[in-house]
mmCIF file of C-alpha atoms in Angstrom:
data_model
loop_
_atom_site.group_PDB
_atom_site.id
_atom_site.type_symbol
_atom_site.label_atom_id
_atom_site.label_comp_id
_atom_site.label_asym_id
_atom_site.label_seq_id
_atom_site.Cartn_x
_atom_site.Cartn_y
_atom_site.Cartn_z
ATOM 1 C CA UNK A 47 16.880 -23.233 113.034
ATOM 2 C CA UNK A 48 19.775 -24.924 111.263
ATOM 3 C CA UNK A 49 19.566 -24.629 107.489
ATOM 4 C CA UNK A 50 21.843 -26.223 104.902
ATOM 5 C CA UNK A 51 21.989 -24.437 101.534
ATOM 6 C CA UNK A 52 23.373 -26.174 98.429
ATOM 7 C CA UNK A 53 26.138 -23.822 97.444
ATOM 8 C CA UNK A 54 28.161 -23.289 94.262
ATOM 9 C CA UNK A 55 29.730 -19.872 95.023
ATOM 10 C CA UNK A 56 27.708 -18.563 92.077
ATOM 11 C CA UNK A 57 25.451 -15.538 92.303
ATOM 12 C CA UNK A 58 22.146 -17.358 92.733
ATOM 13 C CA UNK A 59 23.137 -19.520 95.674
ATOM 14 C CA UNK A 60 24.984 -16.610 97.298
ATOM 15 C CA UNK A 61 21.924 -14.376 96.978
ATOM 16 C CA UNK A 62 19.817 -17.177 98.455
ATOM 17 C CA UNK A 63 22.169 -17.222 101.451
ATOM 18 C CA UNK A 64 21.748 -13.478 101.995
ATOM 19 C CA UNK A 65 17.947 -13.786 101.852
ATOM 20 C CA UNK A 66 17.958 -16.525 104.477
ATOM 21 C CA UNK A 67 20.647 -15.402 106.904
ATOM 22 C CA UNK A 68 18.361 -13.145 108.962
ATOM 23 C CA UNK A 69 16.035 -16.053 109.697
ATOM 24 C CA UNK A 70 18.165 -19.212 109.859
ATOM 25 C CA UNK A 71 21.577 -20.397 111.011
ATOM 26 C CA UNK A 72 22.823 -20.902 107.459
ATOM 27 C CA UNK A 73 25.543 -23.395 106.536
ATOM 28 C CA UNK A 74 26.719 -23.329 102.926
ATOM 29 C CA UNK A 75 27.022 -26.905 101.688
ATOM 30 C CA UNK A 76 28.872 -27.875 98.527
ATOM 31 C CA UNK A 77 28.341 -31.324 97.082
ATOM 32 C CA UNK A 78 31.268 -33.178 95.564
ATOM 33 C CA UNK A 79 31.984 -36.611 94.103
ATOM 34 C CA UNK A 80 35.590 -36.927 95.245
ATOM 35 C CA UNK A 81 36.741 -36.413 91.652
ATOM 36 C CA UNK A 82 38.478 -33.053 92.082
ATOM 37 C CA UNK A 83 39.150 -30.454 94.758
ATOM 38 C CA UNK A 84 37.035 -27.760 93.149
ATOM 39 C CA UNK A 85 34.773 -27.658 96.216
ATOM 40 C CA UNK A 86 37.605 -25.776 97.956
ATOM 41 C CA UNK A 87 36.743 -22.663 95.919
ATOM 42 C CA UNK A 88 33.340 -22.685 97.615
ATOM 43 C CA UNK A 89 34.940 -22.984 101.046
ATOM 44 C CA UNK A 90 37.119 -19.979 100.324
ATOM 45 C CA UNK A 91 34.118 -17.914 99.241
ATOM 46 C CA UNK A 92 32.083 -19.055 102.247
ATOM 47 C CA UNK A 93 34.952 -18.022 104.537
ATOM 48 C CA UNK A 94 35.239 -14.636 102.817
ATOM 49 C CA UNK A 95 31.499 -14.069 103.239
ATOM 50 C CA UNK A 96 31.461 -15.201 106.865
ATOM 51 C CA UNK A 97 29.276 -18.288 106.481
ATOM 52 C CA UNK A 98 29.695 -21.726 107.994
ATOM 53 C CA UNK A 99 30.731 -24.278 105.368
ATOM 54 C CA UNK A 100 30.422 -28.041 104.922
ATOM 55 C CA UNK A 101 31.099 -30.325 102.038
ATOM 56 C CA UNK A 102 28.626 -33.049 101.199
ATOM 57 C CA UNK A 103 29.820 -36.351 99.774
ATOM 58 C CA UNK A 104 27.813 -37.435 96.769
ATOM 59 C CA UNK A 105 27.653 -40.860 95.150
ATOM 60 C CA UNK A 106 30.173 -41.177 92.277
ATOM 61 C CA UNK A 107 27.797 -43.595 90.549
ATOM 62 C CA UNK A 108 25.341 -40.712 90.199
ATOM 63 C CA UNK A 109 28.056 -38.645 88.512
ATOM 64 C CA UNK A 110 28.761 -41.433 86.045
ATOM 65 C CA UNK A 111 25.054 -41.897 85.295
ATOM 66 C CA UNK A 112 24.657 -38.138 84.824
ATOM 67 C CA UNK A 113 27.590 -38.053 82.402
ATOM 68 C CA UNK A 114 26.092 -40.960 80.449
ATOM 69 C CA UNK A 115 22.853 -39.004 80.115
ATOM 70 C CA UNK A 116 24.613 -35.767 79.144
ATOM 71 C CA UNK A 117 26.759 -37.443 76.486
ATOM 72 C CA UNK A 118 23.732 -39.214 75.046
ATOM 73 C CA UNK A 119 21.620 -36.009 75.110
ATOM 74 C CA UNK A 120 24.388 -33.723 73.865
ATOM 75 C CA UNK A 121 23.276 -31.137 76.431
ATOM 76 C CA UNK A 122 23.627 -31.000 80.200
ATOM 77 C CA UNK A 123 20.069 -30.362 81.390
ATOM 78 C CA UNK A 124 18.877 -33.810 82.396
ATOM 79 C CA UNK A 125 22.195 -34.812 83.914
ATOM 80 C CA UNK A 126 22.353 -31.654 86.019
ATOM 81 C CA UNK A 127 18.787 -32.221 87.203
ATOM 82 C CA UNK A 128 19.649 -35.792 88.252
ATOM 83 C CA UNK A 129 22.667 -34.631 90.263
ATOM 84 C CA UNK A 130 20.765 -31.770 91.893
ATOM 85 C CA UNK A 131 17.999 -34.095 93.073
ATOM 86 C CA UNK A 132 20.591 -36.487 94.472
ATOM 87 C CA UNK A 133 22.375 -33.672 96.303
ATOM 88 C CA UNK A 134 19.109 -32.442 97.843
ATOM 89 C CA UNK A 135 18.277 -35.970 99.011
ATOM 90 C CA UNK A 136 21.673 -36.301 100.690
ATOM 91 C CA UNK A 137 21.352 -32.862 102.264
ATOM 92 C CA UNK A 138 17.870 -33.613 103.602
ATOM 93 C CA UNK A 139 18.860 -37.005 105.040
ATOM 94 C CA UNK A 140 18.631 -37.248 108.796
ATOM 95 C CA UNK A 141 22.403 -37.636 109.267
ATOM 96 C CA UNK A 142 22.921 -34.103 108.003
ATOM 97 C CA UNK A 143 21.202 -32.711 111.088
ATOM 98 C CA UNK A 144 19.566 -29.766 109.319
ATOM 99 C CA UNK A 145 16.035 -28.569 110.172
ATOM 100 C CA UNK A 146 15.710 -27.038 106.731
ATOM 101 C CA UNK A 147 17.431 -27.439 103.372
ATOM 102 C CA UNK A 148 17.540 -24.935 100.538
ATOM 103 C CA UNK A 149 18.884 -24.229 97.094
ATOM 104 C CA UNK A 150 19.273 -21.283 94.727
ATOM 105 C CA UNK A 151 16.719 -22.227 92.082
ATOM 106 C CA UNK A 152 14.941 -19.220 90.562
ATOM 107 C CA UNK A 153 11.438 -18.773 89.175
ATOM 108 C CA UNK A 154 12.680 -18.756 85.579
ATOM 109 C CA UNK A 155 15.209 -21.596 85.842
ATOM 110 C CA UNK A 156 14.641 -24.438 83.433
ATOM 111 C CA UNK A 157 17.118 -26.594 85.315
ATOM 112 C CA UNK A 158 17.513 -27.568 88.028
ATOM 113 C CA UNK A 159 13.900 -27.231 89.025
ATOM 114 C CA UNK A 160 12.035 -28.791 91.946
ATOM 115 C CA UNK A 161 8.286 -29.097 91.504
ATOM 116 C CA UNK A 162 5.810 -28.452 94.276
ATOM 117 C CA UNK A 163 5.174 -32.202 94.496
ATOM 118 C CA UNK A 164 8.908 -32.968 94.723
ATOM 119 C CA UNK A 165 9.293 -30.349 97.441
ATOM 120 C CA UNK A 166 6.427 -31.827 99.464
ATOM 121 C CA UNK A 167 7.828 -35.342 99.035
ATOM 122 C CA UNK A 168 11.284 -34.286 100.191
ATOM 123 C CA UNK A 169 9.769 -32.610 103.258
ATOM 124 C CA UNK A 170 7.503 -35.531 104.148
ATOM 125 C CA UNK A 171 10.121 -38.244 103.740
ATOM 126 C CA UNK A 172 12.899 -36.482 105.635
ATOM 127 C CA UNK A 173 11.014 -34.330 108.158
ATOM 128 C CA UNK A 174 12.705 -31.119 107.009
ATOM 129 C CA UNK A 175 11.540 -27.904 105.377
ATOM 130 C CA UNK A 176 12.675 -27.437 101.771
ATOM 131 C CA UNK A 177 13.071 -23.784 100.853
ATOM 132 C CA UNK A 178 13.873 -22.178 97.500
ATOM 133 C CA UNK A 179 14.141 -18.519 98.491
ATOM 134 C CA UNK A 180 14.552 -17.342 94.888
ATOM 135 C CA UNK A 181 11.525 -19.253 93.584
ATOM 136 C CA UNK A 182 9.470 -16.071 93.673
ATOM 137 C CA UNK A 183 12.104 -13.914 91.936
ATOM 138 C CA UNK A 184 12.410 -13.606 88.160
ATOM 139 C CA UNK A 185 15.620 -13.114 86.231
ATOM 140 C CA UNK A 186 15.413 -9.300 86.233
ATOM 141 C CA UNK A 187 14.831 -9.061 89.972
ATOM 142 C CA UNK A 188 17.724 -11.461 90.664
ATOM 143 C CA UNK A 189 20.058 -9.479 88.384
ATOM 144 C CA UNK A 190 19.202 -6.218 90.136
ATOM 145 C CA UNK A 191 19.677 -7.744 93.594
ATOM 146 C CA UNK A 192 23.018 -9.215 92.520
ATOM 147 C CA UNK A 193 24.180 -5.828 91.224
ATOM 148 C CA UNK A 194 23.189 -4.165 94.483
ATOM 149 C CA UNK A 195 24.518 -6.758 96.917
ATOM 150 C CA UNK A 196 27.312 -8.878 95.399
ATOM 151 C CA UNK A 197 30.724 -8.374 93.860
ATOM 152 C CA UNK A 198 30.893 -10.861 91.001
ATOM 153 C CA UNK A 199 33.460 -12.133 88.488
ATOM 154 C CA UNK A 200 31.954 -13.151 85.154
ATOM 155 C CA UNK A 201 33.561 -15.120 82.362
ATOM 156 C CA UNK A 202 33.369 -18.195 80.134
ATOM 157 C CA UNK A 203 32.709 -21.418 82.003
ATOM 158 C CA UNK A 204 36.104 -22.927 81.260
ATOM 159 C CA UNK A 205 37.985 -19.951 82.725
ATOM 160 C CA UNK A 206 35.979 -19.429 85.890
ATOM 161 C CA UNK A 207 36.693 -21.665 88.846
ATOM 162 C CA UNK A 208 33.503 -23.631 89.403
ATOM 163 C CA UNK A 209 33.066 -24.726 92.952
ATOM 164 C CA UNK A 210 30.235 -27.175 92.584
ATOM 165 C CA UNK A 211 29.865 -30.542 90.967
ATOM 166 C CA UNK A 212 29.642 -29.059 87.485
ATOM 167 C CA UNK A 213 33.448 -28.847 87.481
ATOM 168 C CA UNK A 214 33.669 -32.528 88.355
ATOM 169 C CA UNK A 215 31.161 -33.507 85.682
ATOM 170 C CA UNK A 216 33.271 -31.584 83.142
ATOM 171 C CA UNK A 217 36.346 -33.432 84.366
ATOM 172 C CA UNK A 218 34.604 -36.787 83.976
ATOM 173 C CA UNK A 219 33.499 -35.957 80.436
ATOM 174 C CA UNK A 220 37.022 -34.827 79.471
ATOM 175 C CA UNK A 221 38.488 -38.052 80.897
ATOM 176 C CA UNK A 222 36.058 -40.245 78.985
ATOM 177 C CA UNK A 223 35.624 -38.425 75.685
ATOM 178 C CA UNK A 224 38.468 -35.882 75.511
ATOM 179 C CA UNK A 225 38.451 -32.157 76.288
ATOM 180 C CA UNK A 226 36.556 -31.248 73.114
ATOM 181 C CA UNK A 227 33.521 -33.194 74.290
ATOM 182 C CA UNK A 228 33.101 -30.823 77.230
ATOM 183 C CA UNK A 229 32.365 -27.942 74.879
ATOM 184 C CA UNK A 230 29.861 -30.075 72.967
ATOM 185 C CA UNK A 231 27.848 -30.906 76.069
ATOM 186 C CA UNK A 232 28.167 -27.521 77.794
ATOM 187 C CA UNK A 233 27.680 -24.909 75.107
ATOM 188 C CA UNK A 234 29.567 -21.717 75.740
ATOM 189 C CA UNK A 235 27.847 -19.806 78.469
ATOM 190 C CA UNK A 236 28.968 -17.354 81.060
ATOM 191 C CA UNK A 237 29.522 -18.443 84.612
ATOM 192 C CA UNK A 238 29.697 -16.187 87.609
ATOM 193 C CA UNK A 239 31.729 -16.457 90.731
ATOM 194 C CA UNK A 240 31.026 -14.328 93.766
ATOM 195 C CA UNK A 241 33.978 -12.602 95.403
ATOM 196 C CA UNK A 242 32.289 -10.419 98.024
ATOM 197 C CA UNK A 243 28.966 -9.231 99.430
ATOM 198 C CA UNK A 244 27.762 -5.833 100.603
ATOM 199 C CA UNK A 245 25.891 -6.053 103.880
ATOM 200 C CA UNK B 45 14.655 0.131 94.809
ATOM 201 C CA UNK B 46 11.092 1.066 95.710
ATOM 202 C CA UNK B 47 8.873 -1.963 96.293
ATOM 203 C CA UNK B 48 5.128 -2.010 96.943
ATOM 204 C CA UNK B 49 3.846 -5.075 98.798
ATOM 205 C CA UNK B 50 0.137 -5.959 98.827
ATOM 206 C CA UNK B 51 -0.587 -6.004 102.525
ATOM 207 C CA UNK B 52 -3.407 -7.434 104.658
ATOM 208 C CA UNK B 53 -1.773 -7.239 108.123
ATOM 209 C CA UNK B 54 -1.963 -11.042 108.151
ATOM 210 C CA UNK B 55 1.013 -13.247 108.870
ATOM 211 C CA UNK B 56 1.939 -14.115 105.283
ATOM 212 C CA UNK B 57 2.173 -10.578 103.946
ATOM 213 C CA UNK B 58 3.943 -9.418 107.119
ATOM 214 C CA UNK B 59 6.520 -12.195 106.797
ATOM 215 C CA UNK B 60 6.977 -11.257 103.143
ATOM 216 C CA UNK B 61 7.750 -7.692 104.261
ATOM 217 C CA UNK B 62 10.415 -8.913 106.699
ATOM 218 C CA UNK B 63 12.057 -11.041 103.986
ATOM 219 C CA UNK B 64 12.233 -8.073 101.609
ATOM 220 C CA UNK B 65 13.115 -5.184 103.914
ATOM 221 C CA UNK B 66 16.879 -5.781 103.798
ATOM 222 C CA UNK B 67 16.895 -5.464 100.014
ATOM 223 C CA UNK B 68 14.158 -2.982 99.056
ATOM 224 C CA UNK B 69 12.546 0.214 100.283
ATOM 225 C CA UNK B 70 9.307 -1.523 101.198
ATOM 226 C CA UNK B 71 5.940 0.235 101.266
ATOM 227 C CA UNK B 72 3.006 -1.795 102.560
ATOM 228 C CA UNK B 73 0.030 -1.236 100.276
ATOM 229 C CA UNK B 74 -3.527 -2.175 101.178
ATOM 230 C CA UNK B 75 -6.147 -2.280 98.469
ATOM 231 C CA UNK B 76 -9.655 -1.088 99.224
ATOM 232 C CA UNK B 77 -12.893 -0.504 97.350
ATOM 233 C CA UNK B 78 -14.135 2.480 99.352
ATOM 234 C CA UNK B 79 -16.788 0.267 100.946
ATOM 235 C CA UNK B 80 -15.483 0.328 104.509
ATOM 236 C CA UNK B 81 -12.594 1.737 106.542
ATOM 237 C CA UNK B 82 -11.078 -1.643 107.347
ATOM 238 C CA UNK B 83 -7.868 -0.671 105.533
ATOM 239 C CA UNK B 84 -7.086 1.517 108.563
ATOM 240 C CA UNK B 85 -6.248 -1.635 110.557
ATOM 241 C CA UNK B 86 -3.447 -2.261 108.082
ATOM 242 C CA UNK B 87 -2.147 1.284 108.470
ATOM 243 C CA UNK B 88 -2.029 0.865 112.240
ATOM 244 C CA UNK B 89 -0.093 -2.370 111.918
ATOM 245 C CA UNK B 90 2.276 -0.868 109.342
ATOM 246 C CA UNK B 91 2.929 2.046 111.699
ATOM 247 C CA UNK B 92 3.553 -0.301 114.632
ATOM 248 C CA UNK B 93 6.027 -2.309 112.515
ATOM 249 C CA UNK B 94 7.802 0.785 111.186
ATOM 250 C CA UNK B 95 6.895 0.398 107.508
ATOM 251 C CA UNK B 96 5.736 3.029 105.053
ATOM 252 C CA UNK B 97 2.068 2.609 104.184
ATOM 253 C CA UNK B 98 -0.185 3.487 101.261
ATOM 254 C CA UNK B 99 -3.712 2.583 100.374
ATOM 255 C CA UNK B 100 -4.557 1.565 96.847
ATOM 256 C CA UNK B 101 -7.930 2.405 95.379
ATOM 257 C CA UNK B 102 -9.524 -0.553 93.646
ATOM 258 C CA UNK B 103 -12.420 -0.556 91.213
ATOM 259 C CA UNK B 104 -15.757 -1.155 92.997
ATOM 260 C CA UNK B 105 -17.055 -2.894 89.865
ATOM 261 C CA UNK B 106 -14.449 -5.590 90.431
ATOM 262 C CA UNK B 107 -15.748 -6.079 93.982
ATOM 263 C CA UNK B 108 -19.296 -6.485 92.686
ATOM 264 C CA UNK B 109 -18.208 -8.954 90.008
ATOM 265 C CA UNK B 110 -16.206 -10.911 92.592
ATOM 266 C CA UNK B 111 -19.212 -11.092 94.900
ATOM 267 C CA UNK B 112 -21.381 -12.296 92.008
ATOM 268 C CA UNK B 113 -18.887 -15.091 91.361
ATOM 269 C CA UNK B 114 -18.586 -16.027 95.039
ATOM 270 C CA UNK B 115 -22.355 -16.166 95.564
ATOM 271 C CA UNK B 116 -22.788 -18.283 92.444
ATOM 272 C CA UNK B 117 -19.902 -20.595 93.397
ATOM 273 C CA UNK B 118 -20.803 -20.824 97.086
ATOM 274 C CA UNK B 119 -17.103 -20.497 97.935
ATOM 275 C CA UNK B 120 -14.732 -17.537 97.787
ATOM 276 C CA UNK B 121 -11.789 -18.894 95.753
ATOM 277 C CA UNK B 122 -12.470 -17.530 92.280
ATOM 278 C CA UNK B 123 -13.697 -14.178 93.532
ATOM 279 C CA UNK B 124 -10.621 -13.697 95.716
ATOM 280 C CA UNK B 125 -8.374 -14.621 92.796
ATOM 281 C CA UNK B 126 -10.096 -12.033 90.581
ATOM 282 C CA UNK B 127 -9.648 -9.281 93.160
ATOM 283 C CA UNK B 128 -6.018 -10.194 93.814
ATOM 284 C CA UNK B 129 -5.158 -10.017 90.108
ATOM 285 C CA UNK B 130 -6.889 -6.634 89.855
ATOM 286 C CA UNK B 131 -4.990 -5.308 92.893
ATOM 287 C CA UNK B 132 -1.646 -6.476 91.441
ATOM 288 C CA UNK B 133 -2.431 -4.762 88.131
ATOM 289 C CA UNK B 134 -3.220 -1.494 89.908
ATOM 290 C CA UNK B 135 -0.094 -1.788 92.038
ATOM 291 C CA UNK B 136 2.113 -2.472 89.013
ATOM 292 C CA UNK B 137 0.666 0.418 86.972
ATOM 293 C CA UNK B 138 3.117 3.163 86.160
ATOM 294 C CA UNK B 139 1.322 5.780 88.288
ATOM 295 C CA UNK B 140 2.206 3.810 91.420
ATOM 296 C CA UNK B 141 5.885 4.617 90.897
ATOM 297 C CA UNK B 142 7.193 1.293 92.239
ATOM 298 C CA UNK B 143 10.196 -0.479 90.685
ATOM 299 C CA UNK B 144 8.948 -3.786 92.054
ATOM 300 C CA UNK B 145 5.643 -5.147 93.324
ATOM 301 C CA UNK B 146 5.124 -8.115 95.617
ATOM 302 C CA UNK B 147 2.579 -10.180 97.484
ATOM 303 C CA UNK B 148 2.485 -12.791 100.226
ATOM 304 C CA UNK B 149 1.496 -15.844 98.189
ATOM 305 C CA UNK B 150 3.065 -19.071 99.434
ATOM 306 C CA UNK B 151 4.166 -22.253 97.652
ATOM 307 C CA UNK B 152 1.174 -24.220 98.952
ATOM 308 C CA UNK B 153 -1.507 -21.554 98.460
ATOM 309 C CA UNK B 154 -4.413 -22.606 96.308
ATOM 310 C CA UNK B 155 -5.633 -19.032 96.091
ATOM 311 C CA UNK B 156 -4.561 -16.429 95.283
ATOM 312 C CA UNK B 157 -1.909 -17.865 93.020
ATOM 313 C CA UNK B 158 0.072 -16.155 90.263
ATOM 314 C CA UNK B 159 1.473 -18.469 87.612
ATOM 315 C CA UNK B 160 4.910 -18.048 86.085
ATOM 316 C CA UNK B 161 3.266 -16.835 82.858
ATOM 317 C CA UNK B 162 1.107 -14.301 84.731
ATOM 318 C CA UNK B 163 4.188 -13.036 86.572
ATOM 319 C CA UNK B 164 6.115 -12.606 83.332
ATOM 320 C CA UNK B 165 3.180 -10.839 81.702
ATOM 321 C CA UNK B 166 2.790 -8.427 84.613
ATOM 322 C CA UNK B 167 6.506 -7.617 84.463
ATOM 323 C CA UNK B 168 6.592 -7.160 80.690
ATOM 324 C CA UNK B 169 3.489 -4.991 80.463
ATOM 325 C CA UNK B 170 4.336 -2.688 83.357
ATOM 326 C CA UNK B 171 8.150 -2.665 83.377
ATOM 327 C CA UNK B 172 8.348 -3.765 87.023
ATOM 328 C CA UNK B 173 9.649 -6.815 88.838
ATOM 329 C CA UNK B 174 6.972 -9.023 90.402
ATOM 330 C CA UNK B 175 8.215 -10.821 93.489
ATOM 331 C CA UNK B 176 6.514 -13.441 95.640
ATOM 332 C CA UNK B 177 9.084 -13.913 98.406
ATOM 333 C CA UNK B 178 7.159 -16.789 100.020
ATOM 334 C CA UNK B 179 6.741 -18.747 96.771
ATOM 335 C CA UNK B 180 9.628 -21.000 97.766
ATOM 336 C CA UNK B 181 8.370 -21.610 101.314
ATOM 337 C CA UNK B 182 5.893 -24.350 102.242
ATOM 338 C CA UNK B 183 3.302 -24.181 104.957
ATOM 339 C CA UNK B 184 5.538 -25.692 107.650
ATOM 340 C CA UNK B 185 8.424 -23.329 106.957
ATOM 341 C CA UNK B 186 6.091 -20.307 107.010
ATOM 342 C CA UNK B 187 4.526 -21.428 110.302
ATOM 343 C CA UNK B 188 7.947 -21.812 111.924
ATOM 344 C CA UNK B 189 9.130 -18.414 110.659
ATOM 345 C CA UNK B 190 5.924 -16.795 111.916
ATOM 346 C CA UNK B 191 6.384 -18.365 115.373
ATOM 347 C CA UNK B 192 9.963 -17.120 115.507
ATOM 348 C CA UNK B 193 9.446 -13.610 114.156
ATOM 349 C CA UNK B 194 5.860 -12.384 114.626
ATOM 350 C CA UNK B 195 3.416 -11.800 117.449
ATOM 351 C CA UNK B 196 0.048 -12.903 116.077
ATOM 352 C CA UNK B 197 -3.607 -12.851 117.152
ATOM 353 C CA UNK B 198 -5.609 -15.794 115.831
ATOM 354 C CA UNK B 199 -9.363 -16.236 115.784
ATOM 355 C CA UNK B 200 -12.452 -16.861 113.679
ATOM 356 C CA UNK B 201 -12.704 -14.660 110.595
ATOM 357 C CA UNK B 202 -15.743 -12.756 111.816
ATOM 358 C CA UNK B 203 -14.057 -11.705 115.062
ATOM 359 C CA UNK B 204 -10.657 -10.681 113.731
ATOM 360 C CA UNK B 205 -10.310 -7.261 112.167
ATOM 361 C CA UNK B 206 -9.428 -7.910 108.555
ATOM 362 C CA UNK B 207 -7.512 -5.108 106.982
ATOM 363 C CA UNK B 208 -7.710 -6.090 103.352
ATOM 364 C CA UNK B 209 -10.494 -6.247 100.846
ATOM 365 C CA UNK B 210 -11.846 -9.503 102.250
ATOM 366 C CA UNK B 211 -13.619 -7.447 104.919
ATOM 367 C CA UNK B 212 -15.235 -5.327 102.224
ATOM 368 C CA UNK B 213 -16.305 -8.353 100.206
ATOM 369 C CA UNK B 214 -17.944 -9.759 103.344
ATOM 370 C CA UNK B 215 -19.713 -6.446 103.851
ATOM 371 C CA UNK B 216 -21.002 -6.469 100.267
ATOM 372 C CA UNK B 217 -22.293 -10.021 100.620
ATOM 373 C CA UNK B 218 -24.057 -9.173 103.884
ATOM 374 C CA UNK B 219 -25.680 -6.121 102.302
ATOM 375 C CA UNK B 220 -26.947 -8.073 99.328
ATOM 376 C CA UNK B 221 -27.875 -11.450 100.816
ATOM 377 C CA UNK B 222 -27.983 -10.901 104.558
ATOM 378 C CA UNK B 223 -25.379 -11.725 107.223
ATOM 379 C CA UNK B 224 -25.999 -15.479 107.068
ATOM 380 C CA UNK B 225 -24.775 -15.591 103.459
ATOM 381 C CA UNK B 226 -21.301 -14.522 104.569
ATOM 382 C CA UNK B 227 -20.860 -17.745 106.516
ATOM 383 C CA UNK B 228 -22.074 -19.783 103.548
ATOM 384 C CA UNK B 229 -19.490 -18.298 101.182
ATOM 385 C CA UNK B 230 -16.613 -18.077 103.675
ATOM 386 C CA UNK B 231 -16.697 -21.325 105.642
ATOM 387 C CA UNK B 232 -15.413 -20.986 109.175
ATOM 388 C CA UNK B 233 -11.673 -20.617 109.076
ATOM 389 C CA UNK B 234 -9.142 -18.955 111.270
ATOM 390 C CA UNK B 235 -7.705 -15.595 110.367
ATOM 391 C CA UNK B 236 -4.561 -14.110 111.771
ATOM 392 C CA UNK B 237 -3.685 -10.572 112.530
ATOM 393 C CA UNK B 238 -0.140 -9.496 113.249
ATOM 394 C CA UNK B 239 0.437 -7.259 116.256
ATOM 395 C CA UNK B 240 4.237 -7.070 116.403
ATOM 396 C CA UNK B 241 7.494 -8.339 114.908
ATOM 397 C CA UNK B 242 10.772 -9.404 116.492
ATOM 398 C CA UNK B 243 13.730 -7.916 114.657
#
C-alpha cells in the first residue's frame, strides 16, 4: 500500500516513518508554498534515510491567511493548525495517488491535532486511510524512541534549518512585519532536525 | 526497553505486537481471573508467533463486579471497560518490571478506551510509558493491515476460543444466570483468533 507521510525532517515525522515502513511503501512528502527552497532540506534527509520523497504544492493564499491569524493572535498555534489541515487535504486528494496518508502528530500535541471526527471525514471524502502512528505515544515514549533510533541535531528555531512550511511562514512574517516580529509570534523554542537513523 | 502488551490473541492486539516489535522487547501478557484455562490459547498463539508470554493474575472480585454491571446493563461495554482498566493497572504496577505497557485499542473503539488523561495518570503513578499503537489507526486501516500481515480465523464468539478474560466473564455469567444469559449480554458478534503472522 502506498502511503504519503507529511514530513518536516523533525524527530516526530521521522519516527512516524520508521513505525510505518514495515507495513507500507512510505513516501515522505513535504508541503511548500513556493516561498523558499527550505523543502530541499527534507529531500536531503529523506535521501540520507533511504525514503522516497515528494514535495507537495500548497496554496500560497493559505500561507497568507495563516500569517494573518498568527500576527493577530501573537502566537502560531491556530495558523499552524490551518496550514496542517490544508496540507493533509492536498495529500489525501485523489491526484496524489496514495492509498493512505499520515502525519507525525503525537498524543500530547496541542497543535497540530486532528480529531477523530476530522480523521473520519478526511477518510470518507477522499477514500484513503488517515493514520497518525504516534497518536498512541506520549511525550516520554517518543523521547525514548528518538534517543534509541535517531541521530538528532537540536537548537534554537532560528538556527536550525527547518524543512517544512514553518520556515516559509517565518519568511512571510519577516517580509511583512520585519525580522523582530518572527520572534514575537514564535517564542523561543528548540527545534530538532534528524540527521540519521539506526535500523 | 521491556514492554508488556495486553494480549487476547485477537487481531488487534496481535497487530499491535507487530507494530511494536521493532522498537521494544515485547512480552505478550494475558490477564486471567483463575476461573478457566482459556489464557492457554494465548500462550499457544504467542509461541507460534515467536513472542515471549506471561500471564497476569487479575482480581476475581473485579470479575464479579464487572459481571454485576453487565447483567444490570444488559450489554458488556461498562464491564469490559472496568476489567481493562484493572488489567492495565496490574500490568503497569512496579512488580511487573516493564518499562512500558501497551494495549490494542484502536482509534474507532468505543470500548475499551483509555482517555489522554487516563494515559497520563497511569504513566505518572507507575513511572511507565503507556502506548496504544493502534490509537492512530481507523477501522479500515486496521482491516487492511490485518489482511496483509495476519492469518486469522473468524467466527461467532461462542465457537472461537477466546484467550482473554472475556471467556472467563462469559463463564461467570453462565454459572450465575444460565447459558442463555451469555447471549443476552454479549449480542452475536464475530470474534477473531490469529493463527499466524507474515513477517
